[in-house]
């Protein structure tokens, strides 16, 4: 900062004109300023998870996203949180009864062992879901495990979707449902591009979680929205779906 002050003082002392673009950019870089394109490049190239308290952690990412809501939405969210707290308290009051029911169900009905208990709620051990977005279709299977995510066989998540926000789209339902690290996710996706595939996988994962536990449907309301928009086909006599050629009289 002292160096910048000296440069400005030197420029004023010699009665120079306004700084050129190169000089202004040099001073801005020296002061630590960055352009919007540089910041976006850092965000896109950032890792999916970080060990320190950076804004790229999945929890911090969604907390920042929720912090942009309006005042009215904050009031509604506070009401929803109060009702959710009451539901959690009521569910935690009967842990022994639920365990007894689970043991009795195991003895009387062997098929009921396909369920397990997590945070006072009953979840299916295995569930699946389908999702579509634009030209992409996804079939997804969740199975109780330790948080492994595989795409089209043995492909890793970060290799299939190298862009940070696409990975966030896929993992958002797990965060909203509060079951990160509880399920292994196996994704089979076809067609479209990486963005369409990530959104279709997001919808399929949300539907699979609702199938595993219907009580999380309200928490996954945003992720359950299906985008049915499709690209219009090219029309005869037009340059595109709607665009026309430039009109000429002759």
Short mmCIF file of C-alpha atoms in Angstrom, two decimals:
data_model
loop_
_atom_site.label_atom_id
_atom_site.label_comp_id
_atom_site.label_asym_id
_atom_site.label_seq_id
_atom_site.Cartn_x
_atom_site.Cartn_y
_atom_site.Cartn_z
CA UNK A 1 0.00 0.00 0.00
CA UNK A 2 2.90 2.33 0.75
CA UNK A 3 4.29 1.63 -2.70
CA UNK A 4 0.99 2.64 -4.36
CA UNK A 5 0.87 5.85 -2.31
CA UNK A 6 4.38 6.76 -3.42
CA UNK A 7 3.51 6.14 -7.08
CA UNK A 8 0.44 8.36 -6.83
CA UNK A 9 2.42 11.06 -5.04
CA UNK A 10 5.14 10.87 -7.67
CA UNK A 11 2.55 11.16 -10.46
CA UNK A 12 0.88 14.16 -8.84
CA UNK A 13 4.23 15.83 -8.10
CA UNK A 14 5.22 15.75 -11.77
CA UNK A 15 1.78 17.03 -12.89
CA UNK A 16 1.17 13.98 -15.06
CA UNK A 17 -2.10 13.22 -16.81
CA UNK A 18 -4.52 10.44 -15.90
CA UNK A 19 -2.90 7.03 -15.56
CA UNK A 20 -2.95 4.77 -18.58
CA UNK A 21 -4.79 1.44 -18.63
CA UNK A 22 -1.58 -0.55 -18.15
CA UNK A 23 -0.55 1.56 -15.18
CA UNK A 24 -3.99 1.31 -13.61
CA UNK A 25 -4.05 -2.48 -14.05
CA UNK A 26 -0.58 -2.77 -12.55
CA UNK A 27 -1.63 -0.74 -9.50
CA UNK A 28 -4.82 -2.79 -9.14
CA UNK A 29 -2.90 -6.08 -9.25
CA UNK A 30 -0.40 -4.76 -6.75
CA UNK A 31 -3.25 -3.77 -4.42
CA UNK A 32 -4.80 -7.25 -4.62
CA UNK A 33 -7.83 -6.53 -6.80
CA UNK A 34 -9.09 -9.18 -9.23
CA UNK A 35 -11.51 -9.10 -12.14
CA UNK A 36 -14.83 -10.94 -12.24
CA UNK A 37 -13.53 -13.40 -14.82
CA UNK A 38 -10.55 -14.30 -12.61
CA UNK A 39 -12.80 -14.91 -9.59
CA UNK A 40 -15.13 -17.10 -11.65
CA UNK A 41 -12.15 -19.09 -12.93
CA UNK A 42 -11.00 -19.71 -9.35
CA UNK A 43 -14.50 -20.86 -8.33
CA UNK A 44 -14.92 -23.22 -11.29
CA UNK A 45 -11.46 -24.75 -10.86
CA UNK A 46 -11.82 -25.18 -7.09
CA UNK A 47 -11.95 -28.68 -5.51
CA UNK A 48 -15.33 -30.15 -4.45
CA UNK A 49 -14.40 -30.23 -0.77
CA UNK A 50 -11.79 -28.32 1.18
CA UNK A 51 -10.25 -29.14 4.58
CA UNK A 52 -10.23 -25.53 5.78
CA UNK A 53 -13.13 -23.15 6.45
CA UNK A 54 -13.45 -21.92 2.87
CA UNK A 55 -16.74 -20.98 1.15
CA UNK A 56 -16.37 -24.03 -1.10
CA UNK A 57 -17.42 -26.49 1.62
CA UNK A 58 -20.80 -27.97 0.76
CA UNK A 59 -22.37 -26.70 4.01
CA UNK A 60 -20.97 -23.19 3.62
CA UNK A 61 -21.98 -23.16 -0.05
CA UNK A 62 -25.64 -23.82 0.66
CA UNK A 63 -25.65 -21.53 3.71
CA UNK A 64 -24.46 -18.66 1.52
CA UNK A 65 -27.10 -19.58 -1.04
CA UNK A 66 -29.83 -19.48 1.57
CA UNK A 67 -28.55 -16.19 2.98
CA UNK A 68 -29.67 -14.38 -0.17
CA UNK A 69 -33.36 -14.94 0.53
CA UNK A 70 -35.73 -12.06 1.20
CA UNK A 71 -37.07 -11.06 4.60
CA UNK A 72 -40.46 -12.70 3.98
CA UNK A 73 -38.80 -15.97 3.02
CA UNK A 74 -36.71 -15.80 6.20
CA UNK A 75 -39.89 -15.49 8.27
CA UNK A 76 -41.45 -18.48 6.52
CA UNK A 77 -38.25 -20.46 6.99
CA UNK A 78 -38.27 -19.66 10.71
CA UNK A 79 -41.82 -20.99 10.96
CA UNK A 80 -40.84 -24.11 9.06
CA UNK A 81 -37.85 -24.62 11.34
CA UNK A 82 -40.06 -24.37 14.42
CA UNK A 83 -42.42 -27.03 13.06
CA UNK A 84 -39.45 -29.20 12.10
CA UNK A 85 -38.01 -28.86 15.62
CA UNK A 86 -41.35 -29.95 17.09
CA UNK A 87 -41.39 -32.94 14.74
CA UNK A 88 -37.82 -33.90 15.73
CA UNK A 89 -38.65 -33.58 19.43
CA UNK A 90 -41.75 -35.74 19.04
CA UNK A 91 -39.76 -38.34 17.09
CA UNK A 92 -36.99 -38.41 19.71
CA UNK A 93 -39.46 -39.06 22.52
CA UNK A 94 -40.11 -42.62 21.31
CA UNK A 95 -36.71 -44.14 20.46
CA UNK A 96 -37.23 -47.28 22.55
CA UNK A 97 -40.68 -47.97 21.10
CA UNK A 98 -39.38 -47.64 17.56
CA UNK A 99 -36.53 -50.04 18.31
CA UNK A 100 -38.93 -52.55 19.84
CA UNK A 101 -41.18 -52.30 16.78
CA UNK A 102 -38.16 -52.84 14.58
CA UNK A 103 -37.13 -55.98 16.48
CA UNK A 104 -40.66 -57.36 16.37
CA UNK A 105 -40.87 -56.66 12.65
CA UNK A 106 -37.61 -58.52 12.07
CA UNK A 107 -38.95 -61.57 13.89
CA UNK A 108 -42.41 -61.58 12.31
CA UNK A 109 -41.69 -60.27 8.79
CA UNK A 110 -38.25 -61.01 7.28
CA UNK A 111 -38.90 -58.53 4.46
CA UNK A 112 -38.97 -55.64 6.94
CA UNK A 113 -35.19 -55.95 7.45
CA UNK A 114 -34.88 -53.78 4.34
CA UNK A 115 -35.25 -50.75 6.63
CA UNK A 116 -32.89 -49.03 9.06
CA UNK A 117 -33.18 -46.14 11.51
CA UNK A 118 -31.32 -42.87 11.03
CA UNK A 119 -31.85 -39.76 13.20
CA UNK A 120 -35.11 -41.13 14.57
CA UNK A 121 -36.59 -41.84 11.13
CA UNK A 122 -37.11 -45.03 9.17
CA UNK A 123 -35.24 -45.34 5.86
CA UNK A 124 -35.14 -48.00 3.19
CA UNK A 125 -31.85 -49.80 2.70
CA UNK A 126 -32.20 -49.58 -1.08
CA UNK A 127 -34.21 -47.30 -3.37
CA UNK A 128 -34.07 -45.97 -6.91
CA UNK A 129 -35.32 -43.03 -8.93
CA UNK A 130 -35.56 -41.69 -12.46
CA UNK A 131 -34.89 -38.15 -13.63
CA UNK A 132 -34.92 -36.21 -16.89
CA UNK A 133 -33.70 -32.79 -17.93
CA UNK A 134 -33.54 -31.54 -21.52
CA UNK A 135 -32.05 -34.46 -23.50
CA UNK A 136 -30.60 -36.28 -20.48
CA UNK A 137 -32.10 -39.26 -18.66
CA UNK A 138 -30.80 -40.75 -15.43
CA UNK A 139 -31.53 -43.91 -13.45
CA UNK A 140 -30.08 -43.76 -9.94
CA UNK A 141 -29.83 -46.35 -7.16
CA UNK A 142 -29.06 -45.56 -3.53
CA UNK A 143 -27.92 -48.26 -1.13
CA UNK A 144 -26.92 -48.00 2.49
CA UNK A 145 -23.17 -47.52 2.68
CA UNK A 146 -20.57 -44.87 3.45
CA UNK A 147 -21.07 -42.16 0.82
CA UNK A 148 -19.50 -43.58 -2.35
CA UNK A 149 -20.71 -41.98 -5.60
CA UNK A 150 -20.08 -43.77 -8.92
CA UNK A 151 -21.24 -42.70 -12.38
CA UNK A 152 -21.78 -45.10 -15.31
CA UNK A 153 -19.95 -47.97 -13.68
CA UNK A 154 -16.73 -47.01 -11.92
CA UNK A 155 -16.34 -43.39 -13.04
CA UNK A 156 -15.78 -40.92 -10.19
CA UNK A 157 -17.98 -37.90 -9.59
CA UNK A 158 -15.30 -35.26 -10.18
CA UNK A 159 -14.25 -36.87 -13.47
CA UNK A 160 -17.77 -36.93 -14.85
CA UNK A 161 -18.55 -33.37 -13.74
CA UNK A 162 -15.34 -31.34 -13.53
CA UNK A 163 -17.25 -28.10 -12.91
CA UNK A 164 -17.89 -27.37 -9.25
CA UNK A 165 -21.53 -26.29 -9.53
CA UNK A 166 -22.55 -29.43 -11.42
CA UNK A 167 -21.25 -31.54 -8.55
CA UNK A 168 -23.21 -29.37 -6.12
CA UNK A 169 -26.39 -30.01 -8.13
CA UNK A 170 -25.90 -33.76 -7.82
CA UNK A 171 -25.08 -33.75 -4.08
CA UNK A 172 -27.65 -31.15 -2.96
CA UNK A 173 -30.51 -33.63 -2.17
CA UNK A 174 -28.26 -35.57 0.22
CA UNK A 175 -27.47 -32.37 2.10
CA UNK A 176 -31.10 -31.22 2.21
CA UNK A 177 -32.30 -34.62 3.46
CA UNK A 178 -29.58 -34.77 6.12
CA UNK A 179 -28.17 -38.15 5.06
CA UNK A 180 -24.69 -37.32 3.75
CA UNK A 181 -22.43 -40.35 4.08
CA UNK A 182 -25.37 -42.70 4.76
CA UNK A 183 -25.99 -43.96 1.22
CA UNK A 184 -23.82 -45.15 -1.65
CA UNK A 185 -25.04 -43.60 -4.92
CA UNK A 186 -24.81 -45.37 -8.29
CA UNK A 187 -25.75 -43.22 -11.29
CA UNK A 188 -26.51 -44.31 -14.85
CA UNK A 189 -26.97 -41.29 -17.11
CA UNK A 190 -27.32 -40.98 -20.88
CA UNK A 191 -27.79 -38.22 -23.46
CA UNK A 192 -27.41 -34.46 -23.34
CA UNK A 193 -24.51 -32.51 -21.89
CA UNK A 194 -22.88 -32.39 -18.47
CA UNK A 195 -25.29 -29.76 -17.12
CA UNK A 196 -28.39 -31.64 -18.24
CA UNK A 197 -27.01 -34.87 -16.82
CA UNK A 198 -26.22 -33.26 -13.46
CA UNK A 199 -29.74 -31.82 -13.17
CA UNK A 200 -31.38 -35.09 -14.16
CA UNK A 201 -29.21 -36.91 -11.59
CA UNK A 202 -30.28 -34.34 -8.98
CA UNK A 203 -33.96 -35.04 -9.70
CA UNK A 204 -33.41 -38.81 -9.69
CA UNK A 205 -31.57 -38.66 -6.35
CA UNK A 206 -34.32 -36.55 -4.78
CA UNK A 207 -36.97 -39.02 -5.95
CA UNK A 208 -34.94 -41.94 -4.63
CA UNK A 209 -34.62 -40.30 -1.20
CA UNK A 210 -38.37 -39.64 -1.09
CA UNK A 211 -38.94 -43.29 -1.97
CA UNK A 212 -36.62 -44.28 0.88
CA UNK A 213 -38.27 -41.90 3.39
CA UNK A 214 -41.45 -40.03 2.38
CA UNK A 215 -41.14 -37.63 5.34
CA UNK A 216 -38.29 -35.72 3.62
CA UNK A 217 -40.49 -34.72 0.68
CA UNK A 218 -41.04 -31.20 2.03
CA UNK A 219 -37.29 -30.65 2.57
CA UNK A 220 -36.61 -31.79 -1.01
CA UNK A 221 -39.35 -29.67 -2.57
CA UNK A 222 -36.87 -27.55 -4.54
CA UNK A 223 -34.89 -30.56 -5.77
CA UNK A 224 -38.06 -32.39 -6.87
CA UNK A 225 -38.91 -29.71 -9.43
CA UNK A 226 -38.77 -31.21 -12.94
CA UNK A 227 -37.64 -28.89 -15.72
CA UNK A 228 -39.70 -30.02 -18.71
CA UNK A 229 -38.38 -27.43 -21.15
CA UNK A 230 -37.10 -28.77 -24.45
CA UNK A 231 -35.21 -27.19 -27.31
CA UNK A 232 -37.50 -26.36 -30.22
CA UNK A 233 -36.60 -28.05 -33.52
CA UNK A 234 -35.46 -26.08 -36.53
CA UNK A 235 -38.34 -25.06 -38.79
CA UNK A 236 -38.22 -25.23 -42.61
CA UNK A 237 -37.35 -21.91 -44.20
CA UNK A 238 -35.80 -20.53 -40.99
CA UNK A 239 -32.22 -20.24 -39.81
CA UNK A 240 -33.13 -21.71 -36.44
CA UNK A 241 -36.10 -22.64 -34.28
CA UNK A 242 -37.57 -19.12 -34.45
CA UNK A 243 -35.05 -16.83 -36.12
CA UNK A 244 -35.83 -15.74 -39.66
CA UNK A 245 -33.61 -14.71 -42.52
CA UNK A 246 -33.18 -11.01 -43.14
CA UNK A 247 -36.08 -9.75 -45.22
CA UNK A 248 -35.32 -8.69 -48.77
CA UNK A 249 -37.81 -7.24 -51.19
CA UNK A 250 -36.11 -8.83 -54.23
#
